[in-house]
Amino acid sequence: MMTELRTDSAEKLARDMDWNLLRTFVVLAKSRSVTEAAEKMRLKQPTVSSALKRLEDRLGKRLIDRSPGNFRLTKAGELLEKEAVEIHGAILRLNTLMRETVDEVRGHVEIAMASHVISPLFDTTLTEFHKSYPHGTLTIDISASRHVIEKVMSRRASLAICLVKDRNPALEYKRLFREYFGLFCGPSHPLFGQKGLTKADLAGHSTVSFVTDHMSDALRPVTLMRADADLEDRVVGTSANLEEVRRLIIAGLGIGPLPIHVVKRDVEDGHLWRLPPFDTPPAVDVYVVWNPKARLNRAEQAFLDLLLDQIEKTPITDRTYL
């Protein structure tokens, strides 16, 4: 009898739920106040407050702690945000799925990617996809790895190519390639062009890096390399974009880490100078990430299948770049 009561309650909630309330809550969860959320949605503040109250009343749970100087999700709010993001993503994809009614593979592939991924295997997949499915289209959207993962989780992206810190059990992961990082400086740096340097020569110099370069994030091996070189603790410039970190290094703000194979041409052209350590550069893996619960359109599924097939038939030694 108790199970039947719970089932009836869940069915009633599903029937009565206004999905617009969940959409409003998704925006609220990523805002610092009701006023800020209202501005994002171009609504009046009382309208958003009312929507939040209706949602809390319907669920029988307080979702956001609101008091002067305090606006944060409760435990119930955190749980609801995860579910609401997935529901919102699924609804956004309905229009795409409804168009998949012809025999020819059509559809759009949204690839969320960390900046400056250099992989011949990935490029080959792009070529094969276009040859095999000329009516399929692609978008590659660049952002920080943590945002890339969020897009896949919320089904706003077909798949992701990025660094990975902690694996989400709701997602699938496959290593695409391994790259090695080195330390570099630009032409105006006092160490530029000097040969025979050791790690001791780097001590105390200023440094620039990625926003994920710290002990608790995906570039932990790079953080350890910087620490081992005894570079200055204070990072004077950061970016989530590899091109911008490269810019900061070339501009002379400090010594910084970059993937060795990515900047090989810059070294040859005299824009960057490689610094120690030379023998033990840290390895960082780049992954393909996808959401197995997402209903992929035919083009998305075809692209993912092609990419995974390329990975399976290519030994990791041929997917390791130094």
mmCIF file of N, CA and C in Angstrom, residues 154-284:
data_model
loop_
_atom_site.group_PDB
_atom_site.id
_atom_site.type_symbol
_atom_site.label_atom_id
_atom_site.label_comp_id
_atom_site.label_asym_id
_atom_site.label_seq_id
_atom_site.Cartn_x
_atom_site.Cartn_y
_atom_site.Cartn_z
ATOM 1 N N SER A 154 24.296 18.226 -19.612
ATOM 2 C CA SER A 154 22.981 18.841 -19.813
ATOM 3 C C SER A 154 22.427 18.591 -21.214
ATOM 4 N N ARG A 155 23.171 17.810 -22.008
ATOM 5 C CA ARG A 155 22.747 17.429 -23.364
ATOM 6 C C ARG A 155 22.691 18.613 -24.314
ATOM 7 N N ARG A 156 23.460 19.654 -24.007
ATOM 8 C CA ARG A 156 23.565 20.784 -24.922
ATOM 9 C C ARG A 156 24.689 20.573 -25.929
ATOM 10 N N ALA A 157 25.454 19.500 -25.772
ATOM 11 C CA ALA A 157 26.502 19.135 -26.715
ATOM 12 C C ALA A 157 26.411 17.648 -27.010
ATOM 13 N N SER A 158 26.747 17.266 -28.233
ATOM 14 C CA SER A 158 26.687 15.866 -28.635
ATOM 15 C C SER A 158 27.771 15.056 -27.941
ATOM 16 N N LEU A 159 28.966 15.635 -27.845
ATOM 17 C CA LEU A 159 30.102 14.995 -27.203
ATOM 18 C C LEU A 159 31.121 16.062 -26.849
ATOM 19 N N ALA A 160 32.110 15.673 -26.060
ATOM 20 C CA ALA A 160 33.136 16.619 -25.628
ATOM 21 C C ALA A 160 34.520 16.053 -25.911
ATOM 22 N N ILE A 161 35.470 16.950 -26.144
ATOM 23 C CA ILE A 161 36.892 16.615 -26.248
ATOM 24 C C ILE A 161 37.590 17.503 -25.231
ATOM 25 N N CYS A 162 38.127 16.919 -24.168
ATOM 26 C CA CYS A 162 38.633 17.775 -23.084
ATOM 27 C C CYS A 162 39.514 16.994 -22.112
ATOM 28 N N LEU A 163 40.098 17.747 -21.172
ATOM 29 C CA LEU A 163 40.799 17.160 -20.034
ATOM 30 C C LEU A 163 39.763 16.690 -19.019
ATOM 31 N N VAL A 164 40.149 15.742 -18.194
ATOM 32 C CA VAL A 164 39.213 15.199 -17.212
ATOM 33 C C VAL A 164 39.884 15.147 -15.844
ATOM 34 N N LYS A 165 39.214 15.741 -14.853
ATOM 35 C CA LYS A 165 39.697 15.672 -13.475
ATOM 36 C C LYS A 165 39.053 14.497 -12.741
ATOM 37 N N ASP A 166 37.751 14.591 -12.496
ATOM 38 C CA ASP A 166 37.002 13.514 -11.844
ATOM 39 C C ASP A 166 35.965 12.977 -12.811
ATOM 40 N N ARG A 167 35.839 11.672 -12.871
ATOM 41 C CA ARG A 167 34.874 11.057 -13.788
ATOM 42 C C ARG A 167 33.480 11.050 -13.182
ATOM 43 N N ASN A 168 32.532 11.543 -13.959
ATOM 44 C CA ASN A 168 31.129 11.503 -13.573
ATOM 45 C C ASN A 168 30.571 10.139 -13.970
ATOM 46 N N PRO A 169 30.031 9.366 -13.037
ATOM 47 C CA PRO A 169 29.542 8.020 -13.373
ATOM 48 C C PRO A 169 28.398 8.024 -14.384
ATOM 49 N N ALA A 170 27.773 9.172 -14.603
ATOM 50 C CA ALA A 170 26.677 9.247 -15.569
ATOM 51 C C ALA A 170 27.178 9.414 -17.000
ATOM 52 N N LEU A 171 28.489 9.625 -17.180
ATOM 53 C CA LEU A 171 29.053 9.854 -18.505
ATOM 54 C C LEU A 171 30.008 8.731 -18.909
ATOM 55 N N GLU A 172 30.277 8.634 -20.204
ATOM 56 C CA GLU A 172 31.231 7.659 -20.731
ATOM 57 C C GLU A 172 32.500 8.390 -21.176
ATOM 58 N N TYR A 173 33.650 7.741 -21.000
ATOM 59 C CA TYR A 173 34.939 8.356 -21.305
ATOM 60 C C TYR A 173 35.800 7.410 -22.150
ATOM 61 N N LYS A 174 36.511 7.975 -23.108
ATOM 62 C CA LYS A 174 37.477 7.217 -23.906
ATOM 63 C C LYS A 174 38.662 8.114 -24.200
ATOM 64 N N ARG A 175 39.862 7.624 -23.860
ATOM 65 C CA ARG A 175 41.045 8.463 -24.101
ATOM 66 C C ARG A 175 41.275 8.646 -25.598
ATOM 67 N N LEU A 176 41.358 9.896 -26.024
ATOM 68 C CA LEU A 176 41.607 10.218 -27.423
ATOM 69 C C LEU A 176 43.105 10.242 -27.707
ATOM 70 N N PHE A 177 43.857 10.977 -26.880
ATOM 71 C CA PHE A 177 45.304 11.006 -27.065
ATOM 72 C C PHE A 177 45.982 11.450 -25.780
ATOM 73 N N ARG A 178 47.300 11.292 -25.758
ATOM 74 C CA ARG A 178 48.127 11.754 -24.650
ATOM 75 C C ARG A 178 49.120 12.785 -25.182
ATOM 76 N N GLU A 179 49.247 13.895 -24.456
ATOM 77 C CA GLU A 179 50.206 14.922 -24.833
ATOM 78 C C GLU A 179 51.110 15.232 -23.646
ATOM 79 N N TYR A 180 52.266 15.806 -23.929
ATOM 80 C CA TYR A 180 53.231 16.142 -22.885
ATOM 81 C C TYR A 180 53.426 17.654 -22.835
ATOM 82 N N PHE A 181 53.538 18.161 -21.621
ATOM 83 C CA PHE A 181 53.706 19.602 -21.417
ATOM 84 C C PHE A 181 55.159 19.941 -21.098
ATOM 85 N N GLY A 182 55.584 21.079 -21.624
ATOM 86 C CA GLY A 182 56.882 21.628 -21.275
ATOM 87 C C GLY A 182 56.724 23.052 -20.792
ATOM 88 N N LEU A 183 57.798 23.617 -20.270
ATOM 89 C CA LEU A 183 57.809 25.020 -19.848
ATOM 90 C C LEU A 183 58.488 25.865 -20.920
ATOM 91 N N PHE A 184 57.935 27.048 -21.169
ATOM 92 C CA PHE A 184 58.438 27.896 -22.248
ATOM 93 C C PHE A 184 58.492 29.354 -21.797
ATOM 94 N N CYS A 185 59.328 30.132 -22.491
ATOM 95 C CA CYS A 185 59.361 31.581 -22.275
ATOM 96 C C CYS A 185 59.380 32.277 -23.633
ATOM 97 N N GLY A 186 59.096 33.584 -23.623
ATOM 98 C CA GLY A 186 59.041 34.354 -24.856
ATOM 99 C C GLY A 186 60.322 35.122 -25.127
ATOM 100 N N PRO A 187 60.433 35.759 -26.310
ATOM 101 C CA PRO A 187 61.671 36.437 -26.737
ATOM 102 C C PRO A 187 62.200 37.504 -25.785
ATOM 103 N N SER A 188 61.300 38.186 -25.049
ATOM 104 C CA SER A 188 61.771 39.256 -24.163
ATOM 105 C C SER A 188 62.178 38.739 -22.780
ATOM 106 N N HIS A 189 62.029 37.454 -22.536
ATOM 107 C CA HIS A 189 62.373 36.890 -21.226
ATOM 108 C C HIS A 189 63.890 36.731 -21.106
ATOM 109 N N PRO A 190 64.463 36.964 -19.920
ATOM 110 C CA PRO A 190 65.920 36.875 -19.756
ATOM 111 C C PRO A 190 66.504 35.490 -20.020
ATOM 112 N N LEU A 191 65.693 34.441 -19.954
ATOM 113 C CA LEU A 191 66.205 33.088 -20.205
ATOM 114 C C LEU A 191 66.069 32.665 -21.666
ATOM 115 N N PHE A 192 65.424 33.491 -22.471
ATOM 116 C CA PHE A 192 65.205 33.127 -23.871
ATOM 117 C C PHE A 192 66.536 32.963 -24.607
ATOM 118 N N GLY A 193 66.679 31.846 -25.309
ATOM 119 C CA GLY A 193 67.869 31.593 -26.115
ATOM 120 C C GLY A 193 69.047 31.037 -25.363
ATOM 121 N N GLN A 194 68.951 30.955 -24.040
ATOM 122 C CA GLN A 194 70.071 30.442 -23.250
ATOM 123 C C GLN A 194 70.098 28.909 -23.272
ATOM 124 N N LYS A 195 71.246 28.359 -23.552
ATOM 125 C CA LYS A 195 71.412 26.905 -23.594
ATOM 126 C C LYS A 195 72.077 26.417 -22.316
ATOM 127 N N GLY A 196 71.921 25.136 -22.057
ATOM 128 C CA GLY A 196 72.540 24.541 -20.879
ATOM 129 C C GLY A 196 71.864 24.906 -19.572
ATOM 130 N N LEU A 197 70.637 25.369 -19.626
ATOM 131 C CA LEU A 197 69.916 25.734 -18.409
ATOM 132 C C LEU A 197 69.522 24.495 -17.615
ATOM 133 N N THR A 198 69.381 24.661 -16.306
ATOM 134 C CA THR A 198 68.860 23.615 -15.429
ATOM 135 C C THR A 198 67.610 24.155 -14.733
ATOM 136 N N LYS A 199 66.919 23.276 -14.038
ATOM 137 C CA LYS A 199 65.724 23.721 -13.311
ATOM 138 C C LYS A 199 66.056 24.811 -12.306
ATOM 139 N N ALA A 200 67.242 24.773 -11.753
ATOM 140 C CA ALA A 200 67.634 25.778 -10.759
ATOM 141 C C ALA A 200 67.617 27.188 -11.342
ATOM 142 N N ASP A 201 67.845 27.307 -12.654
ATOM 143 C CA ASP A 201 67.860 28.625 -13.297
ATOM 144 C C ASP A 201 66.471 29.245 -13.379
ATOM 145 N N LEU A 202 65.427 28.432 -13.191
ATOM 146 C CA LEU A 202 64.054 28.921 -13.299
ATOM 147 C C LEU A 202 63.526 29.475 -11.975
ATOM 148 N N ALA A 203 64.207 29.166 -10.901
ATOM 149 C CA ALA A 203 63.716 29.514 -9.560
ATOM 150 C C ALA A 203 63.432 31.011 -9.426
ATOM 151 N N GLY A 204 62.242 31.318 -8.910
ATOM 152 C CA GLY A 204 61.882 32.692 -8.604
ATOM 153 C C GLY A 204 61.312 33.490 -9.756
ATOM 154 N N HIS A 205 61.344 32.939 -10.968
ATOM 155 C CA HIS A 205 60.802 33.676 -12.109
ATOM 156 C C HIS A 205 59.272 33.659 -12.063
ATOM 157 N N SER A 206 58.664 34.709 -12.579
ATOM 158 C CA SER A 206 57.197 34.776 -12.610
ATOM 159 C C SER A 206 56.653 33.741 -13.583
ATOM 160 N N THR A 207 55.374 33.405 -13.405
ATOM 161 C CA THR A 207 54.779 32.350 -14.211
ATOM 162 C C THR A 207 53.366 32.721 -14.654
ATOM 163 N N VAL A 208 52.980 32.188 -15.805
ATOM 164 C CA VAL A 208 51.606 32.292 -16.297
ATOM 165 C C VAL A 208 51.121 30.872 -16.570
ATOM 166 N N SER A 209 49.808 30.675 -16.591
ATOM 167 C CA SER A 209 49.325 29.310 -16.790
ATOM 168 C C SER A 209 47.836 29.279 -17.098
ATOM 169 N N PHE A 210 47.298 28.064 -17.080
ATOM 170 C CA PHE A 210 45.877 27.834 -17.328
ATOM 171 C C PHE A 210 45.093 27.956 -16.027
ATOM 172 N N VAL A 211 43.804 28.262 -16.146
ATOM 173 C CA VAL A 211 42.975 28.382 -14.946
ATOM 174 C C VAL A 211 42.837 27.034 -14.237
ATOM 175 N N THR A 212 43.048 25.920 -14.968
ATOM 176 C CA THR A 212 42.942 24.583 -14.366
ATOM 177 C C THR A 212 44.279 24.077 -13.830
ATOM 178 N N ASP A 213 45.289 24.937 -13.834
ATOM 179 C CA ASP A 213 46.619 24.536 -13.362
ATOM 180 C C ASP A 213 46.717 24.740 -11.853
ATOM 181 N N HIS A 214 46.172 23.798 -11.095
ATOM 182 C CA HIS A 214 46.373 23.761 -9.656
ATOM 183 C C HIS A 214 46.168 22.332 -9.161
ATOM 184 N N MET A 215 46.530 22.069 -7.928
ATOM 185 C CA MET A 215 46.637 20.699 -7.428
ATOM 186 C C MET A 215 45.330 19.925 -7.473
ATOM 187 N N SER A 216 44.195 20.615 -7.449
ATOM 188 C CA SER A 216 42.913 19.918 -7.377
ATOM 189 C C SER A 216 42.200 19.851 -8.724
ATOM 190 N N ASP A 217 42.910 20.124 -9.831
ATOM 191 C CA ASP A 217 42.223 20.137 -11.122
ATOM 192 C C ASP A 217 42.960 19.277 -12.149
ATOM 193 N N ALA A 218 42.489 19.331 -13.403
ATOM 194 C CA ALA A 218 42.941 18.403 -14.430
ATOM 195 C C ALA A 218 44.417 18.546 -14.780
ATOM 196 N N LEU A 219 44.997 19.720 -14.586
ATOM 197 C CA LEU A 219 46.412 19.926 -14.920
ATOM 198 C C LEU A 219 47.326 19.788 -13.709
ATOM 199 N N ARG A 220 46.951 18.926 -12.773
ATOM 200 C CA ARG A 220 47.772 18.695 -11.582
ATOM 201 C C ARG A 220 49.225 18.324 -11.933
ATOM 202 N N PRO A 221 49.465 17.462 -12.958
ATOM 203 C CA PRO A 221 50.863 17.153 -13.303
ATOM 204 C C PRO A 221 51.656 18.387 -13.708
ATOM 205 N N VAL A 222 50.997 19.349 -14.346
ATOM 206 C CA VAL A 222 51.665 20.588 -14.745
ATOM 207 C C VAL A 222 51.964 21.443 -13.515
ATOM 208 N N THR A 223 51.025 21.459 -12.568
ATOM 209 C CA THR A 223 51.240 22.189 -11.313
ATOM 210 C C THR A 223 52.463 21.649 -10.590
ATOM 211 N N LEU A 224 52.595 20.335 -10.550
ATOM 212 C CA LEU A 224 53.744 19.708 -9.894
ATOM 213 C C LEU A 224 55.042 20.055 -10.622
ATOM 214 N N MET A 225 54.996 20.121 -11.944
ATOM 215 C CA MET A 225 56.187 20.489 -12.710
ATOM 216 C C MET A 225 56.618 21.914 -12.374
ATOM 217 N N ARG A 226 55.644 22.830 -12.302
ATOM 218 C CA ARG A 226 55.982 24.213 -11.955
ATOM 219 C C ARG A 226 56.566 24.309 -10.550
ATOM 220 N N ALA A 227 55.976 23.538 -9.632
ATOM 221 C CA ALA A 227 56.459 23.559 -8.249
ATOM 222 C C ALA A 227 57.879 22.993 -8.164
ATOM 223 N N ASP A 228 58.129 21.932 -8.926
ATOM 224 C CA ASP A 228 59.454 21.303 -8.911
ATOM 225 C C ASP A 228 60.521 22.242 -9.465
ATOM 226 N N ALA A 229 60.105 23.116 -10.397
ATOM 227 C CA ALA A 229 61.045 24.088 -10.965
ATOM 228 C C ALA A 229 61.233 25.297 -10.051
ATOM 229 N N ASP A 230 60.492 25.331 -8.932
ATOM 230 C CA ASP A 230 60.609 26.407 -7.940
ATOM 231 C C ASP A 230 60.304 27.778 -8.542
ATOM 232 N N LEU A 231 59.330 27.796 -9.463
ATOM 233 C CA LEU A 231 58.885 29.068 -10.010
ATOM 234 C C LEU A 231 58.125 29.842 -8.939
ATOM 235 N N GLU A 232 57.987 31.139 -9.138
ATOM 236 C CA GLU A 232 57.274 31.966 -8.171
ATOM 237 C C GLU A 232 55.862 31.429 -7.967
ATOM 238 N N ASP A 233 55.418 31.358 -6.697
ATOM 239 C CA ASP A 233 54.088 30.821 -6.384
ATOM 240 C C ASP A 233 52.979 31.636 -7.035
ATOM 241 N N ARG A 234 53.147 32.929 -7.093
ATOM 242 C CA ARG A 234 52.107 33.800 -7.632
ATOM 243 C C ARG A 234 52.053 33.681 -9.156
ATOM 244 N N VAL A 235 50.899 33.312 -9.694
ATOM 245 C CA VAL A 235 50.700 33.245 -11.139
ATOM 246 C C VAL A 235 50.208 34.613 -11.613
ATOM 247 N N VAL A 236 50.978 35.265 -12.482
ATOM 248 C CA VAL A 236 50.670 36.658 -12.848
ATOM 249 C C VAL A 236 49.655 36.772 -13.980
ATOM 250 N N GLY A 237 49.379 35.665 -14.677
ATOM 251 C CA GLY A 237 48.395 35.710 -15.759
ATOM 252 C C GLY A 237 47.822 34.336 -16.018
ATOM 253 N N THR A 238 46.506 34.242 -16.211
ATOM 254 C CA THR A 238 45.870 32.952 -16.474
ATOM 255 C C THR A 238 44.822 33.087 -17.576
ATOM 256 N N SER A 239 44.513 31.962 -18.190
ATOM 257 C CA SER A 239 43.425 31.898 -19.162
ATOM 258 C C SER A 239 42.986 30.446 -19.296
ATOM 259 N N ALA A 240 41.736 30.246 -19.713
ATOM 260 C CA ALA A 240 41.250 28.899 -20.014
ATOM 261 C C ALA A 240 41.589 28.510 -21.448
ATOM 262 N N ASN A 241 42.065 29.464 -22.230
ATOM 263 C CA ASN A 241 42.321 29.257 -23.646
ATOM 264 C C ASN A 241 43.817 29.126 -23.910
ATOM 265 N N LEU A 242 44.208 28.048 -24.574
ATOM 266 C CA LEU A 242 45.628 27.814 -24.835
ATOM 267 C C LEU A 242 46.258 28.945 -25.629
ATOM 268 N N GLU A 243 45.555 29.468 -26.616
ATOM 269 C CA GLU A 243 46.104 30.551 -27.424
ATOM 270 C C GLU A 243 46.426 31.782 -26.581
ATOM 271 N N GLU A 244 45.596 32.034 -25.565
ATOM 272 C CA GLU A 244 45.835 33.206 -24.724
ATOM 273 C C GLU A 244 46.983 32.981 -23.745
ATOM 274 N N VAL A 245 47.135 31.746 -23.243
ATOM 275 C CA VAL A 245 48.306 31.433 -22.411
ATOM 276 C C VAL A 245 49.572 31.586 -23.249
ATOM 277 N N ARG A 246 49.524 31.105 -24.484
ATOM 278 C CA ARG A 246 50.657 31.268 -25.410
ATOM 279 C C ARG A 246 50.961 32.748 -25.605
ATOM 280 N N ARG A 247 49.929 33.567 -25.767
ATOM 281 C CA ARG A 247 50.124 35.009 -25.952
ATOM 282 C C ARG A 247 50.839 35.623 -24.750
ATOM 283 N N LEU A 248 50.402 35.244 -23.524
ATOM 284 C CA LEU A 248 51.004 35.784 -22.310
ATOM 285 C C LEU A 248 52.485 35.408 -22.204
ATOM 286 N N ILE A 249 52.810 34.184 -22.613
ATOM 287 C CA ILE A 249 54.207 33.730 -22.554
ATOM 288 C C ILE A 249 55.050 34.501 -23.562
ATOM 289 N N ILE A 250 54.571 34.587 -24.799
ATOM 290 C CA ILE A 250 55.321 35.294 -25.840
ATOM 291 C C ILE A 250 55.488 36.772 -25.488
ATOM 292 N N ALA A 251 54.478 37.351 -24.812
ATOM 293 C CA ALA A 251 54.549 38.768 -24.423
ATOM 294 C C ALA A 251 55.528 39.018 -23.289
ATOM 295 N N GLY A 252 56.038 37.937 -22.673
ATOM 296 C CA GLY A 252 57.071 38.098 -21.655
ATOM 297 C C GLY A 252 56.584 38.237 -20.233
ATOM 298 N N LEU A 253 55.287 37.919 -19.974
ATOM 299 C CA LEU A 253 54.783 38.046 -18.613
ATOM 300 C C LEU A 253 55.397 37.019 -17.670
ATOM 301 N N GLY A 254 55.807 35.885 -18.214
ATOM 302 C CA GLY A 254 56.419 34.877 -17.358
ATOM 303 C C GLY A 254 56.612 33.569 -18.086
ATOM 304 N N ILE A 255 57.165 32.611 -17.368
ATOM 305 C CA ILE A 255 57.338 31.252 -17.878
ATOM 306 C C ILE A 255 56.006 30.523 -17.764
ATOM 307 N N GLY A 256 55.672 29.714 -18.766
ATOM 308 C CA GLY A 256 54.392 29.020 -18.714
ATOM 309 C C GLY A 256 54.415 27.667 -19.396
ATOM 310 N N PRO A 257 53.440 26.811 -19.058
ATOM 311 C CA PRO A 257 53.362 25.471 -19.637
ATOM 312 C C PRO A 257 52.521 25.447 -20.912
ATOM 313 N N LEU A 258 52.959 24.651 -21.881
ATOM 314 C CA LEU A 258 52.211 24.449 -23.129
ATOM 315 C C LEU A 258 52.459 23.025 -23.621
ATOM 316 N N PRO A 259 51.519 22.437 -24.365
ATOM 317 C CA PRO A 259 51.760 21.111 -24.950
ATOM 318 C C PRO A 259 52.917 21.192 -25.954
ATOM 319 N N ILE A 260 53.885 20.311 -25.812
ATOM 320 C CA ILE A 260 55.113 20.393 -26.609
ATOM 321 C C ILE A 260 54.821 20.277 -28.103
ATOM 322 N N HIS A 261 53.952 19.331 -28.490
ATOM 323 C CA HIS A 261 53.707 19.126 -29.919
ATOM 324 C C HIS A 261 52.915 20.278 -30.546
ATOM 325 N N VAL A 262 52.112 20.964 -29.726
ATOM 326 C CA VAL A 262 51.288 22.049 -30.243
ATOM 327 C C VAL A 262 52.139 23.260 -30.632
ATOM 328 N N VAL A 263 53.191 23.517 -29.860
ATOM 329 C CA VAL A 263 53.981 24.744 -30.090
ATOM 330 C C VAL A 263 55.325 24.456 -30.756
ATOM 331 N N LYS A 264 55.451 23.287 -31.336
ATOM 332 C CA LYS A 264 56.712 22.935 -32.009
ATOM 333 C C LYS A 264 57.098 23.973 -33.063
ATOM 334 N N ARG A 265 56.113 24.401 -33.851
ATOM 335 C CA ARG A 265 56.398 25.392 -34.901
ATOM 336 C C ARG A 265 56.800 26.736 -34.298
ATOM 337 N N ASP A 266 56.200 27.116 -33.179
ATOM 338 C CA ASP A 266 56.562 28.379 -32.524
ATOM 339 C C ASP A 266 58.017 28.363 -32.061
ATOM 340 N N VAL A 267 58.470 27.211 -31.583
ATOM 341 C CA VAL A 267 59.868 27.090 -31.163
ATOM 342 C C VAL A 267 60.790 27.216 -32.373
ATOM 343 N N GLU A 268 60.419 26.524 -33.463
ATOM 344 C CA GLU A 268 61.240 26.578 -34.679
ATOM 345 C C GLU A 268 61.306 27.986 -35.256
ATOM 346 N N ASP A 269 60.202 28.738 -35.128
ATOM 347 C CA ASP A 269 60.152 30.094 -35.682
ATOM 348 C C ASP A 269 60.708 31.160 -34.739
ATOM 349 N N GLY A 270 61.161 30.759 -33.543
ATOM 350 C CA GLY A 270 61.771 31.704 -32.618
ATOM 351 C C GLY A 270 60.801 32.508 -31.783
ATOM 352 N N HIS A 271 59.557 32.061 -31.688
ATOM 353 C CA HIS A 271 58.577 32.768 -30.859
ATOM 354 C C HIS A 271 58.590 32.276 -29.408
ATOM 355 N N LEU A 272 59.009 31.039 -29.212
ATOM 356 C CA LEU A 272 59.065 30.443 -27.879
ATOM 357 C C LEU A 272 60.396 29.724 -27.690
ATOM 358 N N TRP A 273 60.801 29.604 -26.409
ATOM 359 C CA TRP A 273 62.042 28.898 -26.070
ATOM 360 C C TRP A 273 61.726 27.846 -25.016
ATOM 361 N N ARG A 274 62.094 26.596 -25.311
ATOM 362 C CA ARG A 274 61.825 25.495 -24.371
ATOM 363 C C ARG A 274 62.803 25.552 -23.201
ATOM 364 N N LEU A 275 62.259 25.358 -21.992
ATOM 365 C CA LEU A 275 63.048 25.396 -20.758
ATOM 366 C C LEU A 275 63.005 24.041 -20.062
ATOM 367 N N PRO A 276 63.920 23.781 -19.112
ATOM 368 C CA PRO A 276 63.874 22.524 -18.361
ATOM 369 C C PRO A 276 62.555 22.406 -17.591
ATOM 370 N N PRO A 277 62.107 21.172 -17.250
ATOM 371 C CA PRO A 277 62.809 19.898 -17.442
ATOM 372 C C PRO A 277 62.621 19.353 -18.864
ATOM 373 N N PHE A 278 63.667 18.689 -19.378
ATOM 374 C CA PHE A 278 63.598 18.119 -20.715
ATOM 375 C C PHE A 278 63.350 16.609 -20.695
ATOM 376 N N ASP A 279 63.811 15.945 -19.632
ATOM 377 C CA ASP A 279 63.766 14.477 -19.612
ATOM 378 C C ASP A 279 62.449 13.907 -19.100
ATOM 379 N N THR A 280 61.755 14.634 -18.229
ATOM 380 C CA THR A 280 60.555 14.069 -17.600
ATOM 381 C C THR A 280 59.359 15.020 -17.711
ATOM 382 N N PRO A 281 58.941 15.357 -18.927
ATOM 383 C CA PRO A 281 57.767 16.243 -19.054
ATOM 384 C C PRO A 281 56.501 15.519 -18.598
ATOM 385 N N PRO A 282 55.597 16.214 -17.936
ATOM 386 C CA PRO A 282 54.378 15.568 -17.452
ATOM 387 C C PRO A 282 53.415 15.233 -18.593
ATOM 388 N N ALA A 283 52.767 14.075 -18.477
ATOM 389 C CA ALA A 283 51.798 13.631 -19.471
ATOM 390 C C ALA A 283 50.387 14.017 -19.040
ATOM 391 N N VAL A 284 49.576 14.450 -19.991
ATOM 392 C CA VAL A 284 48.176 14.801 -19.745
ATOM 393 C C VAL A 284 47.325 14.131 -20.814
#
